[in-house]
Amino acid sequence: MRRATAAKRVLSAMEHYDIVIIGAGLAGSLAAIALAREGHRVALIGPRPAIADGRTTALMDQSIEYLKTLGIWDDVAPLTAPLVAIHIIDATKRLLRAPPVNFRAAEVGLEAFGHNIPNAPFLEILEKHEASLPTLERVPVAATVFDFGEVEVRVGLEDGRMLTADLIVGADGRRSAVREAADIETFTWSYPQAAVVLNFAHELPHQEVSTEFHTVSGPFTQVPLPGDRSSLVWVQKPRDAEETLQLPLDVLSRTIEDRMQSILGKVTVEGKPQSFPLTGMTARRFGKGRVMLVGEAAHAFPPIGAQGLNLSLRDVMTVAELVGSPTGRRLPADTGDRFDSRRRIDIVSRTASVDLLNRSLLSSFLPVQAMRAVGLQLLSSAGPLRGLLMREGIHPGSALQSIKESLRETFTRKTA
């Protein structure tokens, strides 16, 4: 029997749930809502954030469709701005630079790739939905003890309660106590970068276009918010990020305007910027026995290409699909193993692609710069290739399916 802590404590009478979710951030809250809506008895465990999350999240089309099935989107939509186009500009000033690349949602038959939403109000909306679900109990304290038995999982809480469950979902971030208690190792790496995030108002309309400047220190990415406002993710060297945080707001505003080549006119930074070190992590397993890991408990990488929460939502979709609707029987003890098998290809491929893109920006090796420039040149000039990449970004696996269907049609015509 394994424990997350060596300390033993006397706990009160046990309450049983179908699923216990540890971690009440966006991924954990969405998992709790999805499972409780199916009728499962769910406990969502974890304290509320001490500091409001100043970041925003770009939800892609597949994620939005899932929020609609959960009955959440109508509340979320007014806080979002659509992303109808993504404009990539090579601002590396290197010898080998790529031409600008434009991705437009209309090219793949969509009104928008997705929508951008601030994290803090998004979480508040999820908390309201949690409160409306009769089979969901919100427990705003930390979990301190985890025992994984053959029949059930036992979870000891900071307030002295002991809960039992058929399954446990770890949504408790990069330093996941669930992952550690389950003896799941991780592979971690770091980048010589930090991400400065902030919101800003601007003089000219963004026209629902996100512009990403590729620089030698990393992406400088503007993403639309409602009205004449945008969010910014500015990847820099850690020392430069520290200096950026210390700039007076008027100086910072002018610096951002200059970096953006004044495409949105005068810029006014709102509130205090935040900074996060850039690291990467992937669990060696994403599920095991009665344990499933979602969100940053399973995978974490730089904020590039709007992959983070969209990947986490696919974790949640898979959890809900595997668990299904209540049957009156205990949930299977091998659910975590099946979850690991289902999620492995998607997580590994997305992590690798983000890592490769980020490292290609940092590399001073001329052949790497040449390959990156050629790749962006192909995307700029080859419409079908660009469309294939856009479909894959929105609906993972769709590109491979499209190729299979095309080959099948070609073979059918030749044999007819």
Coordinates of C-alpha atoms in Angstrom, one line a residue:
M1 CA 0.0 0.0 0.0
R2 CA 1.6 3.3 -1.1
R3 CA 1.1 6.7 0.6
A4 CA 1.7 10.3 -0.6
T5 CA 3.0 11.1 2.9
A6 CA 4.6 9.0 5.6
A7 CA 2.5 10.6 8.3
K8 CA -0.5 8.6 9.6
R9 CA -3.6 10.3 10.9
V10 CA -6.9 9.3 12.4
L11 CA -9.7 10.1 9.9
S12 CA -13.4 10.2 10.2
A13 CA -16.0 7.9 8.7
M14 CA -15.5 7.3 5.0
E15 CA -17.7 8.5 2.2
H16 CA -17.7 6.7 -1.2
Y17 CA -17.7 8.3 -4.6
D18 CA -17.5 6.9 -8.1
I19 CA -14.6 9.2 -9.0
V20 CA -12.5 11.6 -6.9
I21 CA -10.8 14.4 -8.8
I22 CA -7.7 16.1 -7.2
G23 CA -7.1 19.6 -8.5
A24 CA -9.8 22.3 -9.0
G25 CA -8.2 24.2 -11.9
L26 CA -9.7 24.4 -15.4
A27 CA -8.9 20.7 -16.3
G28 CA -10.1 19.3 -13.0
S29 CA -13.3 21.4 -13.0
L30 CA -14.1 20.4 -16.5
A31 CA -13.6 16.7 -15.7
A32 CA -15.8 17.0 -12.7
I33 CA -18.6 18.6 -14.6
A34 CA -18.4 16.1 -17.5
L35 CA -18.5 13.1 -15.1
A36 CA -21.2 14.5 -12.8
R37 CA -23.4 15.3 -15.8
E38 CA -23.3 11.6 -16.7
G39 CA -24.7 10.9 -13.2
H40 CA -21.6 9.7 -11.5
R41 CA -21.1 10.7 -7.9
V42 CA -18.0 12.9 -8.0
A43 CA -15.8 14.7 -5.4
L44 CA -13.7 17.6 -6.7
I45 CA -11.0 18.3 -4.2
G46 CA -8.6 21.2 -4.0
P47 CA -8.3 24.7 -2.6
R48 CA -9.2 27.7 -4.8
P49 CA -6.3 29.6 -6.3
A50 CA -4.7 32.1 -4.0
I51 CA -3.8 34.4 -6.9
A52 CA -6.1 35.0 -9.9
D53 CA -4.7 33.5 -13.2
G54 CA -3.9 36.4 -15.5
R55 CA -3.4 34.2 -18.5
T56 CA -5.9 33.5 -21.3
T57 CA -6.7 30.3 -23.2
A58 CA -7.5 30.0 -26.9
L59 CA -10.1 27.2 -27.2
M60 CA -10.1 25.6 -30.6
D61 CA -13.3 24.5 -32.5
Q62 CA -13.2 20.9 -31.1
S63 CA -13.0 22.1 -27.5
I64 CA -15.8 24.6 -28.0
E65 CA -18.1 21.9 -29.4
Y66 CA -17.4 19.9 -26.3
L67 CA -18.2 22.8 -24.0
K68 CA -21.5 23.0 -25.9
T69 CA -22.3 19.4 -25.0
L70 CA -21.5 20.2 -21.4
G71 CA -24.0 23.1 -21.4
I72 CA -21.2 25.6 -20.6
W73 CA -20.6 27.5 -23.8
D74 CA -23.5 29.9 -23.7
D75 CA -22.1 31.3 -20.4
V76 CA -18.5 31.4 -21.7
A77 CA -19.1 32.9 -25.2
P78 CA -19.8 36.5 -24.1
L79 CA -16.3 36.7 -22.5
T80 CA -14.5 35.4 -25.6
A81 CA -13.2 36.8 -28.9
P82 CA -13.1 34.6 -32.1
L83 CA -9.9 33.8 -33.9
V84 CA -10.7 34.1 -37.6
A85 CA -7.1 34.2 -38.7
I86 CA -3.6 33.6 -37.5
H87 CA -0.7 35.6 -38.9
I88 CA 2.9 34.4 -38.4
I89 CA 5.7 36.9 -39.0
D90 CA 9.4 35.8 -38.9
A91 CA 11.0 38.6 -36.8
T92 CA 14.2 36.7 -36.1
K93 CA 16.3 39.1 -38.3
R94 CA 18.4 36.1 -39.3
L95 CA 20.0 35.4 -42.6
L96 CA 17.4 32.8 -43.5
R97 CA 14.0 34.1 -42.8
A98 CA 10.6 32.8 -43.8
P99 CA 7.8 34.9 -45.5
P100 CA 4.7 35.8 -43.5
V101 CA 2.2 32.9 -43.3
N102 CA -1.5 33.5 -43.0
F103 CA -3.9 30.8 -41.7
R104 CA -7.6 31.7 -42.2
A105 CA -10.5 29.7 -40.7
A106 CA -12.5 30.2 -43.9
E107 CA -10.0 28.0 -45.8
V108 CA -11.2 25.0 -43.9
G109 CA -14.9 26.0 -43.8
L110 CA -15.0 27.5 -40.4
E111 CA -16.1 30.9 -39.1
A112 CA -13.3 30.8 -36.6
F113 CA -10.5 28.5 -35.4
G114 CA -11.6 29.0 -31.9
H115 CA -12.1 31.7 -29.2
N116 CA -9.8 33.3 -26.7
I117 CA -11.0 33.6 -23.0
P118 CA -9.4 34.9 -19.8
N119 CA -8.7 32.0 -17.4
A120 CA -10.0 33.7 -14.2
P121 CA -13.6 34.4 -15.3
F122 CA -13.7 31.0 -17.1
L123 CA -13.0 29.3 -13.8
E124 CA -15.7 31.3 -12.1
I125 CA -18.2 30.1 -14.6
L126 CA -17.2 26.5 -14.1
E127 CA -17.6 26.9 -10.3
K128 CA -21.2 28.1 -10.9
H129 CA -21.9 25.0 -13.0
E130 CA -20.3 22.7 -10.4
A131 CA -22.7 24.1 -7.7
S132 CA -25.7 23.2 -9.9
L133 CA -24.9 19.5 -10.2
P134 CA -26.5 17.4 -7.4
T135 CA -24.0 14.5 -7.8
L136 CA -20.9 16.8 -7.5
E137 CA -19.4 17.7 -4.2
R138 CA -16.9 20.5 -4.1
V139 CA -14.3 20.1 -1.3
P140 CA -12.0 23.2 -1.1
V141 CA -9.2 21.6 1.0
A142 CA -6.0 19.7 0.1
A143 CA -5.7 16.0 -0.2
T144 CA -2.8 14.6 1.9
V145 CA -3.0 10.8 1.8
F146 CA -3.6 8.4 -1.1
D147 CA -3.9 4.6 -0.7
F148 CA -4.4 2.5 -3.8
G149 CA -6.1 -0.8 -3.0
E150 CA -7.3 -3.6 -5.2
V151 CA -11.0 -2.7 -4.7
E152 CA -10.9 1.1 -4.3
V153 CA -8.8 4.3 -3.7
R154 CA -8.7 6.0 -0.3
V155 CA -8.1 9.7 -0.1
G156 CA -7.3 11.5 3.2
L157 CA -8.1 15.2 3.4
E158 CA -6.5 18.0 5.3
D159 CA -9.7 18.5 7.3
G160 CA -9.6 14.9 8.6
R161 CA -12.1 13.3 6.3
M162 CA -11.4 10.1 4.4
L163 CA -13.0 9.5 1.1
T164 CA -13.1 6.3 -1.0
A165 CA -13.6 6.0 -4.8
D166 CA -13.5 3.5 -7.6
L167 CA -11.2 5.8 -9.6
I168 CA -9.1 8.9 -9.0
V169 CA -8.3 11.6 -11.6
G170 CA -5.1 13.6 -11.0
A171 CA -5.6 17.1 -12.2
D172 CA -3.3 18.7 -9.7
G173 CA -0.6 20.2 -11.9
R174 CA 3.0 19.7 -12.7
R175 CA 3.9 18.7 -9.1
S176 CA 1.0 16.3 -8.9
A177 CA 0.7 14.5 -5.6
V178 CA -1.5 11.9 -7.3
R179 CA 1.2 11.1 -9.8
E180 CA 3.8 10.8 -7.1
A181 CA 1.7 8.6 -4.9
A182 CA 1.0 6.3 -7.9
D183 CA 4.7 5.9 -8.5
I184 CA 4.5 7.4 -12.0
E185 CA 7.8 8.9 -13.0
T186 CA 8.2 11.9 -15.3
F187 CA 10.5 13.1 -18.0
T188 CA 11.3 16.8 -17.5
W189 CA 13.3 19.5 -19.4
S190 CA 13.7 23.2 -19.3
Y191 CA 14.2 26.1 -21.7
P192 CA 16.3 29.2 -21.3
Q193 CA 13.1 31.2 -21.5
A194 CA 10.2 32.7 -19.5
A195 CA 6.8 33.8 -20.7
V196 CA 5.5 37.3 -19.8
V197 CA 1.7 37.4 -20.0
L198 CA -0.6 40.4 -19.9
N199 CA -3.6 42.0 -21.4
F200 CA -3.7 45.4 -23.2
A201 CA -6.0 47.8 -24.9
H202 CA -5.2 49.2 -28.4
E203 CA -6.2 52.0 -30.6
L204 CA -7.0 50.0 -33.8
P205 CA -9.3 47.0 -34.1
H206 CA -7.6 43.6 -34.1
Q207 CA -10.2 42.3 -36.7
E208 CA -10.2 39.0 -34.8
V209 CA -6.7 38.2 -36.0
S210 CA -4.0 36.7 -33.9
T211 CA -0.5 37.8 -34.8
E212 CA 2.6 35.8 -33.8
F213 CA 6.0 37.3 -34.2
H214 CA 8.8 34.6 -34.2
T215 CA 11.9 36.1 -32.5
V216 CA 15.2 34.6 -31.5
S217 CA 14.1 34.3 -27.9
G218 CA 10.7 32.8 -28.7
P219 CA 7.2 33.7 -29.9
F220 CA 5.7 37.2 -29.2
T221 CA 2.0 36.4 -29.6
Q222 CA -1.0 38.7 -29.6
V223 CA -4.4 37.1 -29.3
P224 CA -7.7 39.0 -29.6
L225 CA -10.0 39.6 -26.6
P226 CA -13.5 41.2 -26.8
G227 CA -13.5 44.8 -28.0
D228 CA -10.2 46.7 -28.8
R229 CA -8.3 44.5 -26.4
S230 CA -5.8 41.6 -26.7
S231 CA -3.8 39.2 -24.6
L232 CA -0.1 38.8 -25.0
V233 CA 2.3 35.9 -24.5
W234 CA 5.9 37.3 -24.8
V235 CA 8.6 34.6 -24.5
Q236 CA 12.0 36.0 -23.5
K237 CA 15.2 35.1 -21.8
P238 CA 14.6 34.9 -18.0
R239 CA 16.6 38.0 -17.2
D240 CA 14.9 40.0 -19.9
A241 CA 11.5 38.9 -18.5
E242 CA 12.5 40.1 -15.1
E243 CA 13.4 43.5 -16.5
T244 CA 10.1 43.6 -18.5
L245 CA 8.1 43.1 -15.3
Q246 CA 9.9 46.1 -13.7
L247 CA 9.1 48.5 -16.5
P248 CA 6.7 51.4 -15.8
L249 CA 3.4 50.6 -17.6
D250 CA 3.7 53.5 -20.0
V251 CA 7.2 52.4 -21.1
L252 CA 6.0 48.7 -21.3
S253 CA 3.1 49.8 -23.4
R254 CA 5.3 51.7 -25.9
T255 CA 7.7 48.7 -26.0
I256 CA 4.9 46.3 -26.9
E257 CA 3.6 48.8 -29.6
D258 CA 7.1 48.9 -31.1
R259 CA 7.5 45.1 -31.0
M260 CA 4.2 44.8 -32.8
Q261 CA 5.3 47.3 -35.5
S262 CA 2.3 49.5 -34.5
I263 CA -0.2 47.2 -36.3
L264 CA -2.7 47.9 -33.6
G265 CA -1.8 51.5 -33.0
K266 CA -1.2 52.9 -29.5
V267 CA -1.1 50.2 -26.8
T268 CA -2.1 50.5 -23.2
V269 CA -1.2 47.7 -20.8
E270 CA -3.9 46.7 -18.3
G271 CA -3.0 45.6 -14.8
K272 CA 0.2 44.0 -13.7
P273 CA 2.0 41.5 -16.0
Q274 CA 2.9 38.0 -14.8
S275 CA 5.8 35.8 -15.7
F276 CA 6.2 32.0 -15.8
P277 CA 9.4 30.0 -16.4
L278 CA 9.2 27.7 -19.5
T279 CA 9.7 24.1 -18.8
G280 CA 8.5 20.8 -20.2
M281 CA 7.2 17.7 -18.6
T282 CA 5.5 14.5 -19.6
A283 CA 4.5 11.6 -17.4
R284 CA 6.0 8.2 -18.2
R285 CA 2.4 6.9 -18.0
F286 CA -0.8 8.8 -18.2
G287 CA -2.8 6.3 -16.4
K288 CA -2.3 3.2 -14.2
G289 CA -4.8 1.0 -12.5
R290 CA -7.4 3.2 -10.9
V291 CA -5.5 6.4 -11.6
M292 CA -5.8 8.8 -14.6
L293 CA -3.8 11.9 -15.1
V294 CA -5.1 14.9 -17.0
G295 CA -3.9 18.4 -17.8
E296 CA -0.5 19.5 -16.5
A297 CA -0.3 16.4 -14.1
A298 CA 0.2 14.5 -17.4
H299 CA 1.9 16.9 -19.8
A300 CA 3.2 20.5 -19.8
F301 CA 5.0 22.5 -22.4
P302 CA 5.5 26.1 -23.6
P303 CA 2.4 28.2 -24.5
I304 CA 2.9 27.8 -28.2
G305 CA 0.2 26.9 -30.8
A306 CA -2.8 27.0 -28.4
Q307 CA -2.2 23.4 -27.4
G308 CA -2.3 23.4 -23.6
L309 CA -6.0 23.4 -22.5
N310 CA -7.1 21.9 -25.8
L311 CA -4.9 18.9 -25.1
S312 CA -6.2 18.7 -21.5
L313 CA -9.8 18.8 -22.8
R314 CA -9.1 15.8 -25.0
D315 CA -7.8 14.1 -21.8
V316 CA -11.2 14.9 -20.2
M317 CA -13.2 13.7 -23.2
T318 CA -11.3 10.4 -23.0
V319 CA -11.9 10.0 -19.3
A320 CA -15.7 10.6 -19.8
E321 CA -15.8 8.2 -22.7
L322 CA -14.0 5.4 -20.9
V323 CA -16.1 5.8 -17.7
G324 CA -19.4 6.1 -19.6
S325 CA -22.7 6.3 -17.8
P326 CA -23.3 4.7 -14.3
T327 CA -24.2 1.0 -14.4
G328 CA -24.6 0.3 -10.7
R329 CA -21.4 -1.7 -10.7
R330 CA -17.9 -0.7 -9.6
L331 CA -15.8 1.1 -12.3
P332 CA -13.1 -1.2 -13.7
A333 CA -9.8 -1.4 -12.0
D334 CA -7.9 -1.2 -15.3
T335 CA -9.5 2.1 -16.5
G336 CA -6.2 3.9 -15.9
D337 CA -4.3 1.5 -18.1
R338 CA -6.8 1.8 -20.9
F339 CA -6.6 5.6 -20.6
D340 CA -2.9 5.5 -20.9
S341 CA -3.1 3.5 -24.1
R342 CA -5.8 5.9 -25.6
R343 CA -4.0 9.1 -24.8
R344 CA -0.3 8.2 -25.6
I345 CA -0.1 9.0 -29.3
D346 CA -1.9 12.4 -29.0
I347 CA 0.1 13.6 -26.0
V348 CA 3.5 12.5 -27.3
S349 CA 3.0 13.9 -30.8
R350 CA 1.7 17.3 -29.5
T351 CA 4.5 17.6 -27.0
A352 CA 7.2 16.8 -29.6
S353 CA 5.8 19.2 -32.1
V354 CA 5.7 22.1 -29.7
D355 CA 9.2 21.3 -28.4
L356 CA 10.5 21.1 -32.0
L357 CA 9.0 24.5 -33.0
N358 CA 10.3 26.2 -29.9
R359 CA 13.8 24.8 -30.2
S360 CA 13.9 25.7 -33.9
L361 CA 13.5 29.4 -32.9
L362 CA 16.3 29.2 -30.4
S363 CA 18.8 27.3 -32.6
S364 CA 21.6 29.3 -34.2
F365 CA 22.6 26.3 -36.3
L366 CA 22.2 27.4 -39.9
P367 CA 20.7 24.1 -41.3
V368 CA 18.0 24.2 -38.6
Q369 CA 17.1 27.8 -39.6
A370 CA 17.0 26.8 -43.2
M371 CA 14.7 23.8 -42.6
R372 CA 12.3 26.1 -40.5
A373 CA 12.3 28.8 -43.3
V374 CA 11.6 26.2 -46.0
G375 CA 8.8 24.7 -44.0
L376 CA 7.1 28.1 -43.5
Q377 CA 7.7 28.9 -47.2
L378 CA 5.8 25.7 -48.1
L379 CA 3.0 26.6 -45.8
S380 CA 2.8 30.1 -47.3
S381 CA 2.7 28.9 -50.9
A382 CA 0.9 25.5 -50.7
G383 CA -2.8 25.9 -50.0
P384 CA -3.6 22.1 -49.6
L385 CA -0.7 21.6 -47.2
R386 CA -1.7 24.6 -45.2
G387 CA -5.3 23.4 -45.1
L388 CA -4.1 19.9 -43.9
L389 CA -2.1 21.4 -41.1
M390 CA -5.0 23.6 -40.0
R391 CA -7.4 20.7 -39.9
E392 CA -4.9 18.7 -37.9
G393 CA -4.5 21.6 -35.4
I394 CA -8.3 21.9 -34.9
H395 CA -9.2 18.2 -35.0
P396 CA -6.2 15.9 -34.1
G397 CA -6.1 12.9 -36.3
S398 CA -8.1 14.5 -39.1
A399 CA -5.1 15.0 -41.4
L400 CA -4.3 11.3 -41.3
Q401 CA -7.9 10.4 -41.9
S402 CA -8.1 12.8 -44.8
I403 CA -5.0 11.2 -46.4
K404 CA -6.5 7.7 -45.9
E405 CA -9.8 8.8 -47.5
S406 CA -7.9 10.4 -50.4
L407 CA -5.9 7.3 -51.1
R408 CA -9.0 5.1 -50.8
E409 CA -10.8 7.2 -53.4
T410 CA -7.8 7.1 -55.7
F411 CA -7.6 3.3 -55.4
T412 CA -11.3 3.0 -56.0
R413 CA -11.2 5.1 -59.2
K414 CA -8.2 3.1 -60.5
T415 CA -9.9 -0.3 -59.9
A416 CA -13.4 0.7 -61.1

